[in-house]
Coordinates of C-alpha atoms in Angstrom, one line a residue:
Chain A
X1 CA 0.0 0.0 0.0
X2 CA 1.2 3.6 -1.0
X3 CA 1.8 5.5 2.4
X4 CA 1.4 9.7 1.9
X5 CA 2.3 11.8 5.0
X6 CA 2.6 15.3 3.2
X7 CA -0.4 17.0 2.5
X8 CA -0.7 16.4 -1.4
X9 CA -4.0 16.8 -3.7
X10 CA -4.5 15.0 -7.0
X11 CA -7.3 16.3 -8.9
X12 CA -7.2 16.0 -12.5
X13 CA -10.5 18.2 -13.3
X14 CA -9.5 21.1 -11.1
X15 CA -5.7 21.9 -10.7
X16 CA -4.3 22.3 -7.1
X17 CA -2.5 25.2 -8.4
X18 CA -2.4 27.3 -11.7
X19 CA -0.3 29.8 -12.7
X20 CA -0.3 31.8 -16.4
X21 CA 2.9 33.2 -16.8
X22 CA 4.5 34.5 -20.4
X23 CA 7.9 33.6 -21.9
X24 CA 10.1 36.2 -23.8
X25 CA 12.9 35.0 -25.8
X26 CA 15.2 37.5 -27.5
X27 CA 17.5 35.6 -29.3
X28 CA 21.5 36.8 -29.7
X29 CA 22.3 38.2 -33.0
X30 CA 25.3 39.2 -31.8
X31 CA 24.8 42.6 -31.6
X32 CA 22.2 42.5 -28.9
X33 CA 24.0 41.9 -25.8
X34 CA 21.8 44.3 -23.7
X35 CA 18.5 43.1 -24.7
X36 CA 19.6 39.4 -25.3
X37 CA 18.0 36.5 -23.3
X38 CA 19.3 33.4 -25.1
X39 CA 21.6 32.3 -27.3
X40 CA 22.1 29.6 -30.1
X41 CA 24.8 27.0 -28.2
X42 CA 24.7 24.7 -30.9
X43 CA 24.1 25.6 -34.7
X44 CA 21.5 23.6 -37.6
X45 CA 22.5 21.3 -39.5
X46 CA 21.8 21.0 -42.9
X47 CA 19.0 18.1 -42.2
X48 CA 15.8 19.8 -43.9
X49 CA 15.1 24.2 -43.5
X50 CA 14.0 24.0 -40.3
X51 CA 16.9 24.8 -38.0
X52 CA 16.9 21.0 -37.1
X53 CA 19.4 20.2 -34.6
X54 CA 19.9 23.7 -33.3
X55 CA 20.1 24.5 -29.8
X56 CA 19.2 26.9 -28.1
X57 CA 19.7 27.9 -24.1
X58 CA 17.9 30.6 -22.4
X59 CA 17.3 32.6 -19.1
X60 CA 13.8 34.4 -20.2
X61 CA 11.4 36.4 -18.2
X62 CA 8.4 35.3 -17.2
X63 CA 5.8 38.3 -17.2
X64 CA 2.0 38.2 -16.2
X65 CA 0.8 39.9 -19.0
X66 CA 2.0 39.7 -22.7
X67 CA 4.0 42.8 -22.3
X68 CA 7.9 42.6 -23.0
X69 CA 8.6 45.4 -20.5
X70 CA 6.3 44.1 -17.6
X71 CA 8.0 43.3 -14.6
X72 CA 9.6 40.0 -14.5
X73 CA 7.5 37.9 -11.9
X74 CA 9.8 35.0 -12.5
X75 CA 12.4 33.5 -14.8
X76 CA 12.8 30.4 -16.8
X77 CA 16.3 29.0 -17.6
X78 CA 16.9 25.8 -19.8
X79 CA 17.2 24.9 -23.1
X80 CA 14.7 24.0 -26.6
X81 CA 16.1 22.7 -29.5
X82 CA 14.5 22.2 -33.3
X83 CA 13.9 18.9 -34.1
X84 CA 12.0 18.5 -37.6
X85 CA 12.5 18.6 -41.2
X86 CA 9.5 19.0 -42.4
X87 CA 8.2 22.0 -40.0
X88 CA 9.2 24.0 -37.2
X89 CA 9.1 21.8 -34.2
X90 CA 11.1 22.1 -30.7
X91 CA 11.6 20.6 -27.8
X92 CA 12.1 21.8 -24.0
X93 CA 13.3 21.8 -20.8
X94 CA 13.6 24.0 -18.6
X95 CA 12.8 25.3 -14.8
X96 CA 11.0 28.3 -13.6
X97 CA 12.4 30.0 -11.1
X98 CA 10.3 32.2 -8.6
X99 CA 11.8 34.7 -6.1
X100 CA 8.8 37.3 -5.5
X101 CA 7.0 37.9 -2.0
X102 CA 3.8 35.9 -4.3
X103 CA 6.7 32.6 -4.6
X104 CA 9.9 31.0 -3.7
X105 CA 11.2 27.9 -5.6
X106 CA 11.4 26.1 -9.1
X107 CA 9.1 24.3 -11.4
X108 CA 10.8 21.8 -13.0
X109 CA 9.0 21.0 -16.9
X110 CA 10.1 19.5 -20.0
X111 CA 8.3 17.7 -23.5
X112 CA 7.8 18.2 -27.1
X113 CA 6.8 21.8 -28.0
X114 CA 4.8 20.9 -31.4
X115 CA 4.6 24.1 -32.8
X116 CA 2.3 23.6 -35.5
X117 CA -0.3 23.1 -32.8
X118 CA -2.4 25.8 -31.3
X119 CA -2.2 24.5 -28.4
X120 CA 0.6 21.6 -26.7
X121 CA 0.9 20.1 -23.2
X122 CA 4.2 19.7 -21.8
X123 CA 4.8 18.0 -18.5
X124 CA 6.1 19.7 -14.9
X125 CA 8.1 16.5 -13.6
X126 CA 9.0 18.2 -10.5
X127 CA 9.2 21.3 -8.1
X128 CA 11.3 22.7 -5.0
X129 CA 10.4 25.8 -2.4
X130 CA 6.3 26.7 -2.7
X131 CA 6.1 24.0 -5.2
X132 CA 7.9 21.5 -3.5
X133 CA 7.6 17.6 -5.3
X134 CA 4.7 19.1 -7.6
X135 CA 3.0 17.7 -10.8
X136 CA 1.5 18.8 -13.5
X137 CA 0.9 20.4 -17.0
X138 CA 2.1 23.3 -18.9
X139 CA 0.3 24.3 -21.8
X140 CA 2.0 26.5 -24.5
X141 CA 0.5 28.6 -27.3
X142 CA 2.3 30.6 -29.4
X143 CA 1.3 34.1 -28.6
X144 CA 3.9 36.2 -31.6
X145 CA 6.6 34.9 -33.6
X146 CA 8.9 37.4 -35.0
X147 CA 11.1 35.6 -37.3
X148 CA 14.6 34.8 -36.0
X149 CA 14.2 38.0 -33.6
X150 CA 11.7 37.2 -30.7
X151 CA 8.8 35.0 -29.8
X152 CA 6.5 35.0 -27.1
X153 CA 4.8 32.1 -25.5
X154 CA 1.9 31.5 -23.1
X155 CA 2.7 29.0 -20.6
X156 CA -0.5 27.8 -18.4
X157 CA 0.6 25.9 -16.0
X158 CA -2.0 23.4 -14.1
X159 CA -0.2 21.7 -10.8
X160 CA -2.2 18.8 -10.1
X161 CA -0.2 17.3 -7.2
X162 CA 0.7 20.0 -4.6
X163 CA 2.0 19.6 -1.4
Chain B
X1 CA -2.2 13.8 4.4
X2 CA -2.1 12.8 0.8
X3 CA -5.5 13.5 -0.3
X4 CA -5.9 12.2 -4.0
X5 CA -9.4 12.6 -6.5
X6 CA -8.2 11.9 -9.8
X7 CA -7.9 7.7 -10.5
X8 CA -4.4 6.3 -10.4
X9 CA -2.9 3.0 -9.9
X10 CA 0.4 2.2 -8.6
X11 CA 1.2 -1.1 -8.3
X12 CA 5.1 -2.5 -8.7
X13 CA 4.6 -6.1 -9.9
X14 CA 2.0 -5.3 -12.8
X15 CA 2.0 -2.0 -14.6
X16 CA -1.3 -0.1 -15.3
X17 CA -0.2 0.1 -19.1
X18 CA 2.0 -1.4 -21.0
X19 CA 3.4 -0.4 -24.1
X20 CA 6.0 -2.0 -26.3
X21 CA 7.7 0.0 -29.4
X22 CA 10.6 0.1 -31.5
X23 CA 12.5 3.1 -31.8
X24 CA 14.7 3.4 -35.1
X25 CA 17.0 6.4 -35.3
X26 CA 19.3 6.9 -38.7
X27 CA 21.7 9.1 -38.5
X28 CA 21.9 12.3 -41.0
X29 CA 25.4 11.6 -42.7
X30 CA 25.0 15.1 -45.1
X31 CA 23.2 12.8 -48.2
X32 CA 20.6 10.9 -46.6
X33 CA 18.2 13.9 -46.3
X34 CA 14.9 11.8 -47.5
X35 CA 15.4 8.8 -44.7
X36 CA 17.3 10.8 -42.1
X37 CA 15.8 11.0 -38.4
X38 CA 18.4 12.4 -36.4
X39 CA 21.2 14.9 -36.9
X40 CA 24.8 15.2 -34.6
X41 CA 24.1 18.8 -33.6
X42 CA 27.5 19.1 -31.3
X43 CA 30.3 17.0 -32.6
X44 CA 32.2 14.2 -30.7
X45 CA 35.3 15.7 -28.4
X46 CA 38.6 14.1 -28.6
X47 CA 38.3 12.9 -24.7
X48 CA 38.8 9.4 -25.4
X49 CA 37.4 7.0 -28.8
X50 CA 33.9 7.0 -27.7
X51 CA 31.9 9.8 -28.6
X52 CA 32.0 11.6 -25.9
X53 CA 30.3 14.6 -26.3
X54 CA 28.7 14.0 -29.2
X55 CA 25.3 15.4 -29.5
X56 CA 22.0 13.9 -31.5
X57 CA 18.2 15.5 -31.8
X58 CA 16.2 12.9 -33.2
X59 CA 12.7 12.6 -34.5
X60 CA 12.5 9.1 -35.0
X61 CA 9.6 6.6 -35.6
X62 CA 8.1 4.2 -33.6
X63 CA 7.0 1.0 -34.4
X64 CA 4.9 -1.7 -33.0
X65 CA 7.2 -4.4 -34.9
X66 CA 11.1 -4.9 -35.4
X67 CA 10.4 -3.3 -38.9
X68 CA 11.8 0.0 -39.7
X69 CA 9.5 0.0 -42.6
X70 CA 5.9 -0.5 -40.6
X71 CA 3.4 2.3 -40.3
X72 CA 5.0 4.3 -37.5
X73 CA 2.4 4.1 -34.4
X74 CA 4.5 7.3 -32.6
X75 CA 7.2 9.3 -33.1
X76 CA 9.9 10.1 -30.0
X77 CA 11.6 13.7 -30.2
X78 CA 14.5 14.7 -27.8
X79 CA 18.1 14.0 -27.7
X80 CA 20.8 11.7 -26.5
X81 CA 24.7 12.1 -26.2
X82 CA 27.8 10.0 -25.3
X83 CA 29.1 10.3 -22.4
X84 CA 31.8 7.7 -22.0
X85 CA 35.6 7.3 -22.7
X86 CA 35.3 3.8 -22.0
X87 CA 33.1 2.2 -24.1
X88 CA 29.8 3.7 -25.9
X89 CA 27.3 4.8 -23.3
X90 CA 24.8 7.6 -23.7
X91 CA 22.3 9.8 -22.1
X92 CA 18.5 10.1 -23.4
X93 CA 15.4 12.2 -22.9
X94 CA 12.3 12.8 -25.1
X95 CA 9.0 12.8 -25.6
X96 CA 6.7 10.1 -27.4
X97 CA 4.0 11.3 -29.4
X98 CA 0.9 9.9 -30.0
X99 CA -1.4 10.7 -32.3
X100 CA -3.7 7.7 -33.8
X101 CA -6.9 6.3 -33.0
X102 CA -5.3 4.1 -30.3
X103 CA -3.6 7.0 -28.1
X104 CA -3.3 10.4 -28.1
X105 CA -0.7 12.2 -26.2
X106 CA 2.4 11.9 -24.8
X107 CA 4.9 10.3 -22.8
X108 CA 8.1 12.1 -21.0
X109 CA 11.0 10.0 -20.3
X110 CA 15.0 11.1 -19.1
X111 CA 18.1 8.6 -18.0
X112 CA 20.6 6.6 -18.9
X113 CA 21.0 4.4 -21.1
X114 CA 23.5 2.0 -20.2
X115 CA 24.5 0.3 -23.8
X116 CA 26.8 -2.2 -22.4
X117 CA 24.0 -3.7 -20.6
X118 CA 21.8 -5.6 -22.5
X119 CA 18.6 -4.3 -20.6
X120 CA 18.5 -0.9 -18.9
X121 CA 16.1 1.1 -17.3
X122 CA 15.1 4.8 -17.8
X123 CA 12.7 6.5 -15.8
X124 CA 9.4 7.8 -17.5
X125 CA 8.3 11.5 -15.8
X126 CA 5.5 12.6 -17.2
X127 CA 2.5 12.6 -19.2
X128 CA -0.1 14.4 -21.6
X129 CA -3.2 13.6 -22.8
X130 CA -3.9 9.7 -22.7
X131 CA -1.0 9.7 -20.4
X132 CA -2.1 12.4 -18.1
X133 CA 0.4 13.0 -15.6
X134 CA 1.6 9.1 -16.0
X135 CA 5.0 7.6 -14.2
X136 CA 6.9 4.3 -14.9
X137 CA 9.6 2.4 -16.5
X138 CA 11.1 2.4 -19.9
X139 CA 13.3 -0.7 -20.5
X140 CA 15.2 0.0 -23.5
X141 CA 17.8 -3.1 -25.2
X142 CA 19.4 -2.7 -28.3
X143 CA 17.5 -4.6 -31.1
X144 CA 20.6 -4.0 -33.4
X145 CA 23.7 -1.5 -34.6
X146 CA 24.6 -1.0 -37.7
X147 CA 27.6 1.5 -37.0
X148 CA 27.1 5.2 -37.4
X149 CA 24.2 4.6 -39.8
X150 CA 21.3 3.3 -37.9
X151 CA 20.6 1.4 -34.5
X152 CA 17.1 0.1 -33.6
X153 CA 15.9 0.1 -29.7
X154 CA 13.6 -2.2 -28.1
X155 CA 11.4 0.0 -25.6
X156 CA 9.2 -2.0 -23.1
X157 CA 7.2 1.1 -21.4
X158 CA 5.8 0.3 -18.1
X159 CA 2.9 2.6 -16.8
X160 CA 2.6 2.4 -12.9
X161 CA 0.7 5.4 -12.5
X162 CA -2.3 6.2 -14.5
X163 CA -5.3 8.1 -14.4
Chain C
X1 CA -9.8 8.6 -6.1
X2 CA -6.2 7.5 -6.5
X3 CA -5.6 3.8 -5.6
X4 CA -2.0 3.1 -4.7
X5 CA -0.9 -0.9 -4.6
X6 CA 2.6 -0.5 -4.3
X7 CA 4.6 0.3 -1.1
X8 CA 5.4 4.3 -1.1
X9 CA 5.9 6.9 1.9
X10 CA 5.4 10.4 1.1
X11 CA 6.9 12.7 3.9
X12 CA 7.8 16.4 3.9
X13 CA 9.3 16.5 7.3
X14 CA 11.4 13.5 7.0
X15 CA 12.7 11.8 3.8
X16 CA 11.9 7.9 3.5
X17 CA 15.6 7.5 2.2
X18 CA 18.8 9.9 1.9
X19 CA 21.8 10.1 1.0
X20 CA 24.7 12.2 0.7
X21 CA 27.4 12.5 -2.1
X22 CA 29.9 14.7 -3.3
X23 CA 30.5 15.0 -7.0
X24 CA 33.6 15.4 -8.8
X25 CA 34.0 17.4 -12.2
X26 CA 37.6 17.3 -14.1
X27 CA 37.2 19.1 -17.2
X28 CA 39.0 17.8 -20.0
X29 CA 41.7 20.3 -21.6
X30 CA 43.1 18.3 -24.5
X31 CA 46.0 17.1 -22.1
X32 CA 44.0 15.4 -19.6
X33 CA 42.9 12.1 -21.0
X34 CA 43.5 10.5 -17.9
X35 CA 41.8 12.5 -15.2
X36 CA 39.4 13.9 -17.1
X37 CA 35.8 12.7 -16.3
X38 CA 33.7 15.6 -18.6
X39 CA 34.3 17.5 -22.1
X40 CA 32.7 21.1 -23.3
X41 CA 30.1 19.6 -26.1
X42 CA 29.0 22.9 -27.7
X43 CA 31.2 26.2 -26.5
X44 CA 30.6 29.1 -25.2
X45 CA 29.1 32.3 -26.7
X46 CA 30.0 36.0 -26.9
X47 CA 26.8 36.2 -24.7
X48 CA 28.5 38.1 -21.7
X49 CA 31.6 36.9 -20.1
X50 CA 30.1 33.8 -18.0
X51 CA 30.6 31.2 -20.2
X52 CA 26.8 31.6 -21.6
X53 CA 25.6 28.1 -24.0
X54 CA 28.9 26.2 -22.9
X55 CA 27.8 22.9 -23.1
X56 CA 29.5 20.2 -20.7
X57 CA 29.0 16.3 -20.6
X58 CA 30.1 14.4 -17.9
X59 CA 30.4 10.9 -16.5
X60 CA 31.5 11.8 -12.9
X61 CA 32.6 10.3 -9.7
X62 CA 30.1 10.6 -6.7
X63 CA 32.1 9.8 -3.2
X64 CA 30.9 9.9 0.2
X65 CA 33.7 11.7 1.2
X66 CA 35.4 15.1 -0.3
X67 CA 38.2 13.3 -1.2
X68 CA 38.3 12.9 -4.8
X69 CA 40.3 9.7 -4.7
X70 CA 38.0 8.1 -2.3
X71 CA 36.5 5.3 -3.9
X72 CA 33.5 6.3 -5.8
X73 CA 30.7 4.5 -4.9
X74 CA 28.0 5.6 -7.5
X75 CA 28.7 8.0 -10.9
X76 CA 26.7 10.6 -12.3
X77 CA 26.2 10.7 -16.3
X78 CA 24.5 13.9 -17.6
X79 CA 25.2 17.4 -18.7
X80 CA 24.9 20.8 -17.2
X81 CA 25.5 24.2 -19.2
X82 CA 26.1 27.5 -18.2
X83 CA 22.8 30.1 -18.8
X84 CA 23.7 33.7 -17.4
X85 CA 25.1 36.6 -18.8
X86 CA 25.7 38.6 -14.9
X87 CA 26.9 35.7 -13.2
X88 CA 27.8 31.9 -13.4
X89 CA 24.6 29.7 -13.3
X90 CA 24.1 26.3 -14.5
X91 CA 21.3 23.7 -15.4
X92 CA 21.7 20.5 -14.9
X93 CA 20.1 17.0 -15.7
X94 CA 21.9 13.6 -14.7
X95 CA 21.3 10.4 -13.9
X96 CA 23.3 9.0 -11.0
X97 CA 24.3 5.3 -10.8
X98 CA 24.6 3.1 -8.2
X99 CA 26.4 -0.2 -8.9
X100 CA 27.8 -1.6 -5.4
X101 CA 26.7 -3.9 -2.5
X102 CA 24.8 -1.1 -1.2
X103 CA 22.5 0.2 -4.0
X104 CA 21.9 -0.7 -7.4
X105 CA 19.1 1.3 -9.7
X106 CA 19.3 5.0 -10.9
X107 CA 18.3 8.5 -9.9
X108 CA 17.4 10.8 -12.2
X109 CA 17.1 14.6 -11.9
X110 CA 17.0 18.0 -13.3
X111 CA 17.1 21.4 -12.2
X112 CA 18.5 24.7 -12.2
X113 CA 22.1 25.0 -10.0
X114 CA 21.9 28.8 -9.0
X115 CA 25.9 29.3 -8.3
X116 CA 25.4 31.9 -6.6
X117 CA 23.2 30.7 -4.0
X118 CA 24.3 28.5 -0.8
X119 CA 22.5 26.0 -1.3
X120 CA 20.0 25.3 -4.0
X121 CA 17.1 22.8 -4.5
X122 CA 17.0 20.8 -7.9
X123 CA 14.3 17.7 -8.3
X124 CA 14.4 14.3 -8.1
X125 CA 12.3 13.5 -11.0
X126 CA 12.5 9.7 -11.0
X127 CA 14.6 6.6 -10.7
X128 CA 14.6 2.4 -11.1
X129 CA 15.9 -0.2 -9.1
X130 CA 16.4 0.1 -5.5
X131 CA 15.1 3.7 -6.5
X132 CA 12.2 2.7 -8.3
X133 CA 9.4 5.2 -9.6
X134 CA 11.4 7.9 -6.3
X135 CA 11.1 11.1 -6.2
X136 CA 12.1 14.1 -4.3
X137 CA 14.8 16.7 -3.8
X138 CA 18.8 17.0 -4.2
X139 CA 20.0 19.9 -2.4
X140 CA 23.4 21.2 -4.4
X141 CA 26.0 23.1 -2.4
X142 CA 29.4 24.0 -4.0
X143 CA 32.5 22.2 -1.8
X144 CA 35.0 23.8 -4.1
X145 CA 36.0 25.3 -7.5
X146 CA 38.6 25.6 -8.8
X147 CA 38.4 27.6 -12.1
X148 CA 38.2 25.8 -15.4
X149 CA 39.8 22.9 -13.8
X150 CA 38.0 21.1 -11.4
X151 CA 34.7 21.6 -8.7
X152 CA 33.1 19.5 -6.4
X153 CA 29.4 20.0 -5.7
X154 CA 27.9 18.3 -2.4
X155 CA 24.5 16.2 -3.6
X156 CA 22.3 16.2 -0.5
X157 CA 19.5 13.9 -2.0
X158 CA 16.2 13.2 0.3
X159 CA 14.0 11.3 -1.3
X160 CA 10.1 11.5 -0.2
X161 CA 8.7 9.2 -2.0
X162 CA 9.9 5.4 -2.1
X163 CA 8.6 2.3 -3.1

């Protein structure tokens, strides 16, 4: 028999916890070192025109609203990579790292970011601080893409095991 | 407490689900652009005659059979490296996608994967859609190697947690 | 409701099982065949002078001790890279390996390793074996660093759930 001593709820209708937070990525040109929030570590190869096999590691704010200049509430740090020939496609991984008087501690997430679909669930494998051994979902849509420059996701993120 | 309202099951000896899938990854060697899967997107260091280092991002097919050529049931996306200067050894995570009339969704997985050993485990994080919020096994063993062009895996994908 | 069949303890307060390591992290140089235990996949970029998208691979001891000549009695295969343009910060994602009388299985985790904090709290996301289907949290504190060389991080890893 399982034995659970912490106070945990799973609920999969109704998340324990949600939080809608939006991603900015500005990637280096190498000219942009001010505004810059990630840069290409590893470059495509020449396996179809869509940067397959490029990677790509970021520290990117985490705003409320869609606005670039809001303040920051937290920050994400990890890595996405393209991974099709046929279409733009990525994959990521990553943790979200809260340090406000709202939260303390990561959210650990990673999966396929299929982003030919509107919508794409990713998983959140983990958590530490406020959202200590947490579980869950983060949804991404695409909210602006601005070629090569900048794009802006929504992350909806839907903790279904909180402790 | 643990207080839990979705349905799960966890139970060791006998797995909630049970999938088993062949994974078939061929390497992009710069003229195989039609039946390339995966590309080396960092380049092997010279830390021993291994591999080590060397980076792939693969969006390989899945199949229920040992056939490369059957009707793919899934695709996995994600990445694996070396990461010996002993012998070949590497490093996996990614996401399977499912998209048929059987499953829809997706399954997270991360470890090692131990390629002297002709069974080893890696540990399944995550899930989306039919695999909502899922945890388990992935057993992978190395169907067969054909050098630097193509290797096939056996994965044997143990659910212990479902909803 | 969630039905549970297989033996697991879930407790904040007090981990079911823990145990301490210290890892060990010789960067190869081109001259260190020998020692070295990890290699920079993808380099650095001109993103700021903290080594931002450097790209390491490692297969490193873990000892009980802080002595790096201590037997090792588990290893840790995985990468890490360096995402900060103010300061050095990493991200890691490993698998650690237990192969002795003691323990055999595998713990996986990810997280971000904030440098610059004392201690800091990356997930245990999952692991097979003896550490079947765990999860929890490993504590990271820098022991020692010694430039480009050679650091030692302190793994405090309480698990919270167990089976």
């Amino acid at each position: 028999l399982m034995c659970a001593s912490a106070e945990a709820t799973i609920r999969e209708g109704k998340p324990c916890k949600r939080i809608v937070l939006h991603y900015h990525d500005i990637i280096f040109n190498g000219t942009n070192k001010e505004n810059a929030t990630s840069a290409i570590s590893a470059n495509a190869t020449a396996l179809g025109k869509f940067k397959f096999g490029q990677l790509v590691i970021f520290d990117d704010p985490l705003t409320e609203d869609q606005n670039l200049l809001s303040p920051p509430v937290a920050r994400a740090q990890g890595l996405y990579f393209y991974d099709m020939k046929s279409t733009y496609n990525a994959w990521f991984s990553c943790t979200l790292i809260f340090n406000s008087t709202q939260h303390t501690g990561t959210i650990n997430m990673m999966g396929a970011d299929m982003m030919d679909s509107e919508t794409r669930d990713l998983s959140v494998v983990g958590g530490t601080g406020d959202f200590f051994m947490t579980r869950g979902i983060a949804t991404f849509t695409t909210d602006t893409f601005q070629g090569a420059a900048y794009f802006r996701l929504k992350m909806d993120i839907k903790l279904y095991e909180c402790y």
